C-alpha cells in the first residue's frame, strides 16, 4: 500500500529495483552463506520466469537438460520450448525419491548443459541433507560442462531439525556455474504477487536480463516493493508455517499408510507426499472399471470420492500419485478417510 501511495507504479530496471536486488543479496548471505553482489541477482515474474529465462538464454538445439524424476511438470516443457532436449534420471521410492550419485554420473553426457535440482521437491517433498547433497555435487564437480539450476522455492518448508542446503553453499567449486533460484511464492504465501529471483555468475544474469528485456521487462513494481518487505521484514511466521505443515504431513502420511495397498514415504519438506499405488493396479474400482494406470487410479478416486490428486506419470514416475496438503487439517482428515474408503473398496 505504501508503494502504491508513493507512486511506485512506473517501469523499473529489467533486472529489478535496486532495493530488492540488495535485499536478495542479503538474503543469500544471511540464510545460505552465499556471497552475491546485487549485480549478480535478477528479479523475475515468478520463479517460473527465472527458469525460463535461464534456459532461453543458454540452450542451443541438441543441448540436454538433466532432470531427476519425479519432476515438477514445467521443467521438461520449458526445456522443449527453449529448443533443448530434456533427459531424465530415475529415483526410487526406496531412496525416498532422492538421486543417487552413480545413476547421476551415468546420465550425464557431453551434451548435458544443465541439471535442475529441486529440494525440497515438488512432487515428492524429498529434500537433500548436506551429506546427500555433497555426494551429488561431488559428481557434478567432475563434469565441468554441466551448469546447476537449483530450484529452492520450498527452502523454508522443511521439518523437524532438518537443515536446508543449496548446492553452491555445499560445494563452492560449483559457484561459478550455479544459478541459485528462489522466490517469495511459497515462503511468504505470495503466489499471486509473481516474484521470483536468482543469483549467479554476472554474465549469465546479464544474458537473462537481455531475454527478459524483450519479453516482460521488469516485474510488477508494487510486487517488487512487497517482496522487499517480505525478505527484510520479520520472519517469525515461518516457524508457524513450518509447524502447521509438519503436523499436516504427519497426519497425511499416517492416514495414507493405513489405506489398503498404499505406501507413503515421509518426506522432509514442501507440502506434498507422493505415495505408491502399485498395489491398486489391476484391481477393480467401485465403478466396475479395472485400474490399469495411476491416471485411472486418480480419476476413479475423483469420481467415486470427490478427492482430487495428481497421477504420478505426469511427474515422470509412477504408479504413484501426488497429494498436496496445503489445506486445513479437517479437510485433510476427510480427504484421507475417503482415500482409505476408496482403497478398501478395490477388488
Ligand atoms: C518446484 C517449483 N518451482 C517453481 C514454482 C513456481 O514458482 P512461482 O509461482 O514463483 O512461479 C513452483 C510452483 O508451484 C514449484 O512447485
mmCIF file of C-alpha atoms and ligand atoms in Angstrom:
data_model
loop_
_atom_site.group_PDB
_atom_site.id
_atom_site.type_symbol
_atom_site.label_atom_id
_atom_site.label_comp_id
_atom_site.label_asym_id
_atom_site.label_seq_id
_atom_site.Cartn_x
_atom_site.Cartn_y
_atom_site.Cartn_z
ATOM 1 C CA UNK A 1 0.000 0.000 0.000
ATOM 2 C CA UNK A 2 2.848 2.375 0.859
ATOM 3 C CA UNK A 3 4.452 1.701 -2.544
ATOM 4 C CA UNK A 4 1.189 2.460 -4.354
ATOM 5 C CA UNK A 5 0.734 5.681 -2.359
ATOM 6 C CA UNK A 6 4.314 6.706 -3.134
ATOM 7 C CA UNK A 7 3.510 6.251 -6.838
ATOM 8 C CA UNK A 8 5.907 3.352 -7.384
ATOM 9 C CA UNK A 9 3.983 2.435 -10.480
ATOM 10 C CA UNK A 10 6.354 3.090 -13.400
ATOM 11 C CA UNK A 11 8.727 0.839 -15.358
ATOM 12 C CA UNK A 12 11.629 -0.476 -13.297
ATOM 13 C CA UNK A 13 15.064 -1.635 -14.471
ATOM 14 C CA UNK A 14 14.646 -5.007 -16.241
ATOM 15 C CA UNK A 15 16.533 -6.956 -13.545
ATOM 16 C CA UNK A 16 14.593 -5.349 -10.705
ATOM 17 C CA UNK A 17 14.678 -2.371 -8.358
ATOM 18 C CA UNK A 18 17.965 -1.835 -6.526
ATOM 19 C CA UNK A 19 16.455 -2.186 -3.002
ATOM 20 C CA UNK A 20 15.094 -5.615 -3.911
ATOM 21 C CA UNK A 21 18.341 -6.779 -5.535
ATOM 22 C CA UNK A 22 20.173 -5.642 -2.393
ATOM 23 C CA UNK A 23 17.642 -7.468 -0.209
ATOM 24 C CA UNK A 24 18.143 -10.621 -2.295
ATOM 25 C CA UNK A 25 21.934 -10.406 -1.929
ATOM 26 C CA UNK A 26 21.474 -10.003 1.850
ATOM 27 C CA UNK A 27 19.056 -12.953 1.949
ATOM 28 C CA UNK A 28 21.554 -15.264 0.233
ATOM 29 C CA UNK A 29 24.285 -14.173 2.654
ATOM 30 C CA UNK A 30 22.118 -14.411 5.769
ATOM 31 C CA UNK A 31 20.299 -17.652 5.054
ATOM 32 C CA UNK A 32 22.624 -19.557 2.728
ATOM 33 C CA UNK A 33 26.101 -18.187 3.443
ATOM 34 C CA UNK A 34 26.460 -17.224 -0.228
ATOM 35 C CA UNK A 35 28.192 -14.032 -1.365
ATOM 36 C CA UNK A 36 26.465 -12.376 -4.305
ATOM 37 C CA UNK A 37 26.676 -8.756 -5.370
ATOM 38 C CA UNK A 38 23.316 -7.136 -6.226
ATOM 39 C CA UNK A 39 24.576 -7.055 -9.846
ATOM 40 C CA UNK A 40 24.632 -10.879 -9.762
ATOM 41 C CA UNK A 41 20.918 -11.038 -8.950
ATOM 42 C CA UNK A 42 17.811 -10.845 -11.110
ATOM 43 C CA UNK A 43 14.145 -10.379 -10.245
ATOM 44 C CA UNK A 44 11.602 -12.111 -12.498
ATOM 45 C CA UNK A 45 7.838 -12.539 -12.735
ATOM 46 C CA UNK A 46 7.701 -15.661 -10.553
ATOM 47 C CA UNK A 47 10.187 -18.428 -10.031
ATOM 48 C CA UNK A 48 8.902 -19.847 -13.297
ATOM 49 C CA UNK A 49 10.303 -16.978 -15.320
ATOM 50 C CA UNK A 50 13.715 -17.371 -13.681
ATOM 51 C CA UNK A 51 13.962 -20.922 -15.011
ATOM 52 C CA UNK A 52 12.547 -19.991 -18.392
ATOM 53 C CA UNK A 53 14.946 -17.030 -18.792
ATOM 54 C CA UNK A 54 17.950 -19.142 -17.849
ATOM 55 C CA UNK A 55 17.062 -21.871 -20.334
ATOM 56 C CA UNK A 56 16.105 -19.487 -23.139
ATOM 57 C CA UNK A 57 19.325 -17.524 -22.678
ATOM 58 C CA UNK A 58 21.599 -20.576 -22.795
ATOM 59 C CA UNK A 59 20.158 -23.547 -24.688
ATOM 60 C CA UNK A 60 21.147 -24.408 -28.234
ATOM 61 C CA UNK A 61 19.465 -27.164 -30.253
ATOM 62 C CA UNK A 62 20.718 -30.532 -29.044
ATOM 63 C CA UNK A 63 21.687 -29.279 -25.595
ATOM 64 C CA UNK A 64 20.454 -31.558 -22.861
ATOM 65 C CA UNK A 65 18.925 -30.628 -19.532
ATOM 66 C CA UNK A 66 19.078 -33.413 -16.991
ATOM 67 C CA UNK A 67 16.016 -33.690 -14.754
ATOM 68 C CA UNK A 68 15.642 -36.165 -11.878
ATOM 69 C CA UNK A 69 12.246 -37.919 -11.742
ATOM 70 C CA UNK A 70 9.717 -37.354 -10.318
ATOM 71 C CA UNK A 71 9.994 -33.756 -11.519
ATOM 72 C CA UNK A 72 7.934 -30.605 -11.416
ATOM 73 C CA UNK A 73 5.844 -30.776 -14.594
ATOM 74 C CA UNK A 74 7.037 -27.462 -16.051
ATOM 75 C CA UNK A 75 10.735 -28.385 -16.353
ATOM 76 C CA UNK A 76 10.593 -30.660 -19.429
ATOM 77 C CA UNK A 77 8.028 -28.401 -21.110
ATOM 78 C CA UNK A 78 10.223 -25.326 -20.633
ATOM 79 C CA UNK A 79 13.292 -27.183 -21.924
ATOM 80 C CA UNK A 80 11.330 -28.192 -25.026
ATOM 81 C CA UNK A 81 10.006 -24.658 -25.588
ATOM 82 C CA UNK A 82 13.568 -23.334 -25.403
ATOM 83 C CA UNK A 83 14.764 -25.792 -28.055
ATOM 84 C CA UNK A 84 16.667 -28.123 -25.734
ATOM 85 C CA UNK A 85 16.260 -31.816 -25.009
ATOM 86 C CA UNK A 86 15.075 -32.971 -21.587
ATOM 87 C CA UNK A 87 16.833 -36.100 -20.313
ATOM 88 C CA UNK A 88 15.896 -37.914 -17.139
ATOM 89 C CA UNK A 89 17.462 -39.814 -14.303
ATOM 90 C CA UNK A 90 15.219 -42.001 -12.172
ATOM 91 C CA UNK A 91 14.968 -42.017 -8.406
ATOM 92 C CA UNK A 92 13.229 -44.718 -6.352
ATOM 93 C CA UNK A 93 10.651 -44.787 -3.578
ATOM 94 C CA UNK A 94 13.085 -46.950 -1.533
ATOM 95 C CA UNK A 95 15.539 -43.998 -1.618
ATOM 96 C CA UNK A 96 12.751 -41.571 -0.681
ATOM 97 C CA UNK A 97 12.950 -40.264 -4.264
ATOM 98 C CA UNK A 98 16.475 -38.911 -3.841
ATOM 99 C CA UNK A 99 19.043 -39.024 -6.580
ATOM 100 C CA UNK A 100 21.989 -41.373 -6.093
ATOM 101 C CA UNK A 101 25.490 -40.438 -7.327
ATOM 102 C CA UNK A 102 26.042 -43.455 -9.641
ATOM 103 C CA UNK A 103 22.900 -43.126 -11.797
ATOM 104 C CA UNK A 104 23.536 -39.373 -11.947
ATOM 105 C CA UNK A 105 27.079 -39.921 -13.192
ATOM 106 C CA UNK A 106 25.828 -42.346 -15.851
ATOM 107 C CA UNK A 107 23.094 -39.968 -17.047
ATOM 108 C CA UNK A 108 25.470 -37.046 -17.755
ATOM 109 C CA UNK A 109 26.644 -36.788 -21.376
ATOM 110 C CA UNK A 110 28.971 -34.347 -23.174
ATOM 111 C CA UNK A 111 25.785 -32.506 -24.297
ATOM 112 C CA UNK A 112 24.427 -32.035 -20.766
ATOM 113 C CA UNK A 113 24.284 -28.280 -20.292
ATOM 114 C CA UNK A 114 22.184 -28.057 -17.129
ATOM 115 C CA UNK A 115 20.927 -30.186 -14.306
ATOM 116 C CA UNK A 116 17.852 -28.970 -12.423
ATOM 117 C CA UNK A 117 17.957 -29.785 -8.709
ATOM 118 C CA UNK A 118 14.767 -29.146 -6.760
ATOM 119 C CA UNK A 119 14.995 -29.642 -2.991
ATOM 120 C CA UNK A 120 12.543 -29.831 -1.242
ATOM 121 C CA UNK A 121 10.832 -31.349 -4.257
ATOM 122 C CA UNK A 122 7.510 -30.797 -5.880
ATOM 123 C CA UNK A 123 6.034 -33.501 -6.177
ATOM 124 C CA UNK A 124 7.805 -35.795 -3.667
ATOM 125 C CA UNK A 125 8.663 -33.410 -0.805
ATOM 126 C CA UNK A 126 12.138 -35.005 -0.678
ATOM 127 C CA UNK A 127 14.954 -32.714 0.483
ATOM 128 C CA UNK A 128 18.693 -33.416 0.476
ATOM 129 C CA UNK A 129 20.706 -33.297 3.684
ATOM 130 C CA UNK A 130 24.170 -31.759 3.493
ATOM 131 C CA UNK A 131 25.789 -35.230 3.164
ATOM 132 C CA UNK A 132 23.378 -36.319 0.456
ATOM 133 C CA UNK A 133 23.844 -33.069 -1.443
ATOM 134 C CA UNK A 134 27.647 -33.320 -1.177
ATOM 135 C CA UNK A 135 27.529 -36.727 -2.875
ATOM 136 C CA UNK A 136 25.616 -35.131 -5.750
ATOM 137 C CA UNK A 137 27.857 -32.071 -6.012
ATOM 138 C CA UNK A 138 30.972 -34.323 -5.953
ATOM 139 C CA UNK A 139 29.695 -35.908 -9.171
ATOM 140 C CA UNK A 140 28.872 -32.518 -10.728
ATOM 141 C CA UNK A 141 32.347 -31.139 -9.957
ATOM 142 C CA UNK A 142 33.756 -33.859 -12.220
ATOM 143 C CA UNK A 143 31.610 -32.697 -15.189
ATOM 144 C CA UNK A 144 32.623 -29.086 -15.896
ATOM 145 C CA UNK A 145 30.238 -28.731 -18.860
ATOM 146 C CA UNK A 146 27.200 -29.071 -16.558
ATOM 147 C CA UNK A 147 25.594 -25.958 -15.078
ATOM 148 C CA UNK A 148 23.449 -26.284 -11.973
ATOM 149 C CA UNK A 149 19.998 -24.733 -11.760
ATOM 150 C CA UNK A 150 18.729 -25.016 -8.201
ATOM 151 C CA UNK A 151 15.028 -24.635 -7.555
ATOM 152 C CA UNK A 152 14.931 -23.695 -3.875
ATOM 153 C CA UNK A 153 11.319 -22.470 -3.819
ATOM 154 C CA UNK A 154 10.451 -24.655 -0.804
ATOM 155 C CA UNK A 155 13.584 -23.786 1.206
ATOM 156 C CA UNK A 156 11.645 -22.631 4.256
ATOM 157 C CA UNK A 157 9.245 -25.557 4.345
ATOM 158 C CA UNK A 158 11.442 -28.200 5.981
ATOM 159 C CA UNK A 159 10.516 -30.029 9.150
ATOM 160 C CA UNK A 160 11.950 -31.050 12.499
ATOM 161 C CA UNK A 161 15.647 -30.238 12.748
ATOM 162 C CA UNK A 162 16.271 -30.771 9.038
ATOM 163 C CA UNK A 163 18.789 -28.226 7.701
ATOM 164 C CA UNK A 164 18.131 -26.886 4.198
ATOM 165 C CA UNK A 165 21.205 -26.635 1.940
ATOM 166 C CA UNK A 166 21.701 -25.364 -1.592
ATOM 167 C CA UNK A 167 24.390 -26.736 -3.973
ATOM 168 C CA UNK A 168 26.683 -23.658 -4.236
ATOM 169 C CA UNK A 169 26.805 -23.498 -0.432
ATOM 170 C CA UNK A 170 27.743 -27.177 -0.093
ATOM 171 C CA UNK A 171 30.324 -27.085 -2.902
ATOM 172 C CA UNK A 172 31.940 -23.677 -3.535
ATOM 173 C CA UNK A 173 33.649 -25.141 -6.634
ATOM 174 C CA UNK A 174 30.224 -25.034 -8.309
ATOM 175 C CA UNK A 175 29.616 -21.347 -7.516
ATOM 176 C CA UNK A 176 30.822 -20.198 -10.958
ATOM 177 C CA UNK A 177 28.324 -22.426 -12.772
ATOM 178 C CA UNK A 178 25.315 -22.396 -10.477
ATOM 179 C CA UNK A 179 22.153 -20.351 -10.734
ATOM 180 C CA UNK A 180 20.590 -20.308 -7.265
ATOM 181 C CA UNK A 181 16.859 -19.761 -7.699
ATOM 182 C CA UNK A 182 14.249 -18.879 -5.115
ATOM 183 C CA UNK A 183 11.154 -16.712 -4.719
ATOM 184 C CA UNK A 184 8.557 -15.342 -2.362
ATOM 185 C CA UNK A 185 5.662 -17.509 -3.590
ATOM 186 C CA UNK A 186 5.839 -20.350 -1.076
ATOM 187 C CA UNK A 187 7.707 -18.987 1.964
ATOM 188 C CA UNK A 188 5.553 -15.855 2.166
ATOM 189 C CA UNK A 189 2.293 -17.227 0.717
ATOM 190 C CA UNK A 190 2.659 -14.675 -2.124
ATOM 191 C CA UNK A 191 1.914 -16.934 -5.099
ATOM 192 C CA UNK A 192 -0.187 -14.293 -6.843
ATOM 193 C CA UNK A 193 2.337 -11.479 -6.478
ATOM 194 C CA UNK A 194 4.578 -13.213 -9.050
ATOM 195 C CA UNK A 195 8.059 -12.513 -7.759
ATOM 196 C CA UNK A 196 10.905 -14.988 -8.209
ATOM 197 C CA UNK A 197 14.608 -14.281 -8.123
ATOM 198 C CA UNK A 198 18.002 -15.812 -8.649
ATOM 199 C CA UNK A 199 21.704 -15.152 -8.276
ATOM 200 C CA UNK A 200 24.612 -16.494 -10.254
ATOM 201 C CA UNK A 201 27.577 -15.516 -12.406
ATOM 202 C CA UNK A 202 27.190 -11.975 -13.726
ATOM 203 C CA UNK A 203 27.444 -12.964 -17.416
ATOM 204 C CA UNK A 204 24.594 -15.473 -17.049
ATOM 205 C CA UNK A 205 22.397 -12.991 -15.183
ATOM 206 C CA UNK A 206 23.132 -10.397 -17.882
ATOM 207 C CA UNK A 207 22.041 -12.852 -20.592
ATOM 208 C CA UNK A 208 18.818 -13.494 -18.654
ATOM 209 C CA UNK A 209 18.313 -9.726 -18.399
ATOM 210 C CA UNK A 210 18.550 -9.463 -22.227
ATOM 211 C CA UNK A 211 15.901 -12.154 -22.638
ATOM 212 C CA UNK A 212 13.580 -10.599 -20.063
ATOM 213 C CA UNK A 213 14.097 -7.143 -21.580
ATOM 214 C CA UNK A 214 12.461 -8.288 -24.825
ATOM 215 C CA UNK A 215 9.769 -10.222 -23.023
ATOM 216 C CA UNK A 216 8.100 -8.892 -19.868
ATOM 217 C CA UNK A 217 10.608 -6.178 -18.770
ATOM 218 C CA UNK A 218 10.814 -5.596 -15.014
ATOM 219 C CA UNK A 219 8.385 -7.415 -12.713
ATOM 220 C CA UNK A 220 5.408 -5.531 -11.247
ATOM 221 C CA UNK A 221 6.705 -2.567 -9.220
ATOM 222 C CA UNK A 222 4.225 -2.990 -6.386
ATOM 223 C CA UNK A 223 5.032 -6.674 -6.073
ATOM 224 C CA UNK A 224 8.760 -5.891 -6.056
ATOM 225 C CA UNK A 225 8.324 -3.494 -3.139
ATOM 226 C CA UNK A 226 6.193 -6.071 -1.343
ATOM 227 C CA UNK A 227 8.989 -8.618 -1.849
ATOM 228 C CA UNK A 228 11.481 -6.212 -0.205
ATOM 229 C CA UNK A 229 9.194 -6.202 2.856
ATOM 230 C CA UNK A 230 8.890 -9.999 2.766
ATOM 231 C CA UNK A 231 12.649 -10.559 2.647
ATOM 232 C CA UNK A 232 13.640 -7.814 5.082
ATOM 233 C CA UNK A 233 10.713 -7.865 7.489
ATOM 234 C CA UNK A 234 10.040 -10.142 10.473
ATOM 235 C CA UNK A 235 10.384 -13.833 9.659
ATOM 236 C CA UNK A 236 8.577 -15.350 12.684
ATOM 237 C CA UNK A 237 5.642 -16.556 10.585
ATOM 238 C CA UNK A 238 7.981 -19.138 9.019
ATOM 239 C CA UNK A 239 8.134 -21.077 12.276
ATOM 240 C CA UNK A 240 4.319 -21.103 12.449
ATOM 241 C CA UNK A 241 4.068 -22.219 8.802
ATOM 242 C CA UNK A 242 6.597 -24.984 9.373
ATOM 243 C CA UNK A 243 4.836 -26.333 12.423
ATOM 244 C CA UNK A 244 1.425 -26.306 10.703
ATOM 245 C CA UNK A 245 2.788 -28.091 7.620
ATOM 246 C CA UNK A 246 4.718 -30.617 9.691
ATOM 247 C CA UNK A 247 1.532 -31.575 11.570
ATOM 248 C CA UNK A 248 -0.328 -31.905 8.278
ATOM 249 C CA UNK A 249 2.438 -34.027 6.767
ATOM 250 C CA UNK A 250 2.376 -36.375 9.754
ATOM 251 C CA UNK A 251 -1.410 -36.661 9.579
ATOM 252 C CA UNK A 252 -1.454 -37.355 5.841
ATOM 253 C CA UNK A 253 1.469 -39.822 5.836
ATOM 254 C CA UNK A 254 -0.031 -41.757 8.720
ATOM 255 C CA UNK A 255 -3.545 -41.925 7.228
ATOM 256 C CA UNK A 256 -2.315 -42.850 3.740
ATOM 257 C CA UNK A 257 -0.137 -45.648 5.098
ATOM 258 C CA UNK A 258 -3.271 -47.050 6.760
ATOM 259 C CA UNK A 259 -5.049 -47.156 3.391
ATOM 260 C CA UNK A 260 -5.187 -50.613 1.868
ATOM 261 C CA UNK A 261 -2.275 -51.098 -0.567
ATOM 262 C CA UNK A 262 -0.740 -47.609 -0.396
ATOM 263 C CA UNK A 263 2.892 -46.988 0.520
ATOM 264 C CA UNK A 264 3.792 -43.441 1.522
ATOM 265 C CA UNK A 265 7.331 -42.357 2.474
ATOM 266 C CA UNK A 266 7.781 -39.464 4.935
ATOM 267 C CA UNK A 267 9.304 -36.501 3.096
ATOM 268 C CA UNK A 268 11.449 -33.806 4.688
ATOM 269 C CA UNK A 269 9.707 -30.764 3.244
ATOM 270 C CA UNK A 270 7.428 -28.855 0.834
ATOM 271 C CA UNK A 271 3.690 -29.611 1.127
ATOM 272 C CA UNK A 272 3.372 -32.768 -0.924
ATOM 273 C CA UNK A 273 3.513 -36.506 -0.430
ATOM 274 C CA UNK A 274 3.954 -38.985 -3.229
ATOM 275 C CA UNK A 275 2.571 -42.410 -2.296
ATOM 276 C CA UNK A 276 2.827 -45.501 -4.470
ATOM 277 C CA UNK A 277 -0.457 -47.021 -5.662
ATOM 278 C CA UNK A 278 1.264 -50.013 -7.324
ATOM 279 C CA UNK A 279 -0.905 -52.482 -5.424
ATOM 280 C CA UNK A 280 -4.092 -50.919 -6.784
ATOM 281 C CA UNK A 281 -3.087 -51.615 -10.378
ATOM 282 C CA UNK A 282 -5.100 -54.488 -11.847
ATOM 283 C CA UNK A 283 -7.869 -54.163 -9.220
ATOM 284 C CA UNK A 284 -11.498 -53.250 -9.873
ATOM 285 C CA UNK A 285 -12.829 -49.866 -8.718
ATOM 286 C CA UNK A 286 -16.365 -49.476 -7.259
ATOM 287 C CA UNK A 287 -17.491 -48.234 -10.701
ATOM 288 C CA UNK A 288 -16.563 -51.618 -12.195
ATOM 289 C CA UNK A 289 -13.599 -50.235 -14.107
ATOM 290 C CA UNK A 290 -10.260 -52.017 -13.807
ATOM 291 C CA UNK A 291 -7.452 -49.722 -12.705
ATOM 292 C CA UNK A 292 -4.692 -50.051 -15.307
ATOM 293 C CA UNK A 293 -2.587 -46.968 -14.548
ATOM 294 C CA UNK A 294 -2.071 -44.340 -11.860
ATOM 295 C CA UNK A 295 -4.124 -41.990 -14.031
ATOM 296 C CA UNK A 296 -7.047 -44.450 -13.764
ATOM 297 C CA UNK A 297 -6.474 -44.533 -10.007
ATOM 298 C CA UNK A 298 -6.741 -40.753 -9.550
ATOM 299 C CA UNK A 299 -9.667 -40.466 -11.990
ATOM 300 C CA UNK A 300 -11.637 -43.186 -10.186
ATOM 301 C CA UNK A 301 -10.748 -41.639 -6.816
ATOM 302 C CA UNK A 302 -12.018 -38.266 -8.017
ATOM 303 C CA UNK A 303 -15.220 -39.656 -9.485
ATOM 304 C CA UNK A 304 -16.030 -42.030 -6.621
ATOM 305 C CA UNK A 305 -14.968 -39.936 -3.623
ATOM 306 C CA UNK A 306 -14.546 -36.380 -4.936
ATOM 307 C CA UNK A 307 -10.871 -36.216 -3.891
ATOM 308 C CA UNK A 308 -8.504 -34.508 -6.330
ATOM 309 C CA UNK A 309 -4.891 -35.717 -6.562
ATOM 310 C CA UNK A 310 -2.450 -35.817 -9.485
ATOM 311 C CA UNK A 311 -1.218 -39.028 -11.120
ATOM 312 C CA UNK A 312 2.492 -39.753 -10.852
ATOM 313 C CA UNK A 313 3.173 -40.378 -14.525
ATOM 314 C CA UNK A 314 2.529 -36.634 -15.068
ATOM 315 C CA UNK A 315 5.655 -36.105 -12.942
ATOM 316 C CA UNK A 316 7.606 -38.824 -14.754
ATOM 317 C CA UNK A 317 7.432 -41.551 -12.103
ATOM 318 C CA UNK A 318 4.586 -43.933 -11.377
ATOM 319 C CA UNK A 319 2.440 -45.702 -10.426
ATOM 320 C CA UNK A 320 2.195 -43.032 -7.763
ATOM 321 C CA UNK A 321 0.048 -40.009 -7.055
ATOM 322 C CA UNK A 322 0.715 -36.611 -5.519
ATOM 323 C CA UNK A 323 -1.264 -35.292 -2.600
ATOM 324 C CA UNK A 324 -0.968 -31.591 -1.764
ATOM 325 C CA UNK A 325 -1.547 -30.967 1.933
ATOM 326 C CA UNK A 326 -1.713 -27.174 1.714
ATOM 327 C CA UNK A 327 -5.165 -27.142 3.274
ATOM 328 C CA UNK A 328 -6.775 -27.443 6.718
ATOM 329 C CA UNK A 329 -6.438 -30.499 8.967
ATOM 330 C CA UNK A 330 -10.202 -31.013 8.850
ATOM 331 C CA UNK A 331 -10.227 -31.164 5.033
ATOM 332 C CA UNK A 332 -7.163 -33.420 5.037
ATOM 333 C CA UNK A 333 -8.712 -35.826 7.523
ATOM 334 C CA UNK A 334 -11.894 -36.051 5.491
ATOM 335 C CA UNK A 335 -9.964 -36.485 2.218
ATOM 336 C CA UNK A 336 -7.676 -39.168 3.636
ATOM 337 C CA UNK A 337 -10.651 -41.090 5.097
ATOM 338 C CA UNK A 338 -12.224 -41.046 1.651
ATOM 339 C CA UNK A 339 -8.953 -42.295 0.105
ATOM 340 C CA UNK A 340 -8.924 -45.096 2.711
ATOM 341 C CA UNK A 341 -12.538 -45.971 1.869
ATOM 342 C CA UNK A 342 -11.731 -45.957 -1.862
ATOM 343 C CA UNK A 343 -8.680 -48.212 -1.427
ATOM 344 C CA UNK A 344 -10.629 -50.521 0.881
ATOM 345 C CA UNK A 345 -13.319 -50.954 -1.786
ATOM 346 C CA UNK A 346 -10.929 -52.059 -4.547
ATOM 347 C CA UNK A 347 -11.414 -55.702 -5.530
HETATM 348 C C1 LIG B 1 9.165 -26.658 -7.730
HETATM 349 C C2 LIG B 1 8.554 -25.366 -8.122
HETATM 350 N N1 LIG B 1 9.308 -24.454 -8.745
HETATM 351 C C3 LIG B 1 8.810 -23.278 -9.144
HETATM 352 C C4 LIG B 1 7.487 -22.966 -8.933
HETATM 353 C C5 LIG B 1 6.945 -21.670 -9.461
HETATM 354 O O1 LIG B 1 7.016 -20.646 -8.599
HETATM 355 P P1 LIG B 1 6.307 -19.248 -8.967
HETATM 356 O O2 LIG B 1 4.874 -19.385 -8.590
HETATM 357 O O3 LIG B 1 7.059 -18.254 -8.147
HETATM 358 O O4 LIG B 1 6.487 -19.039 -10.429
HETATM 359 C C6 LIG B 1 6.655 -23.885 -8.288
HETATM 360 C C7 LIG B 1 5.229 -23.577 -8.090
HETATM 361 O O5 LIG B 1 4.399 -24.423 -7.887
HETATM 362 C C8 LIG B 1 7.209 -25.112 -7.880
HETATM 363 O O6 LIG B 1 6.440 -26.042 -7.282
#
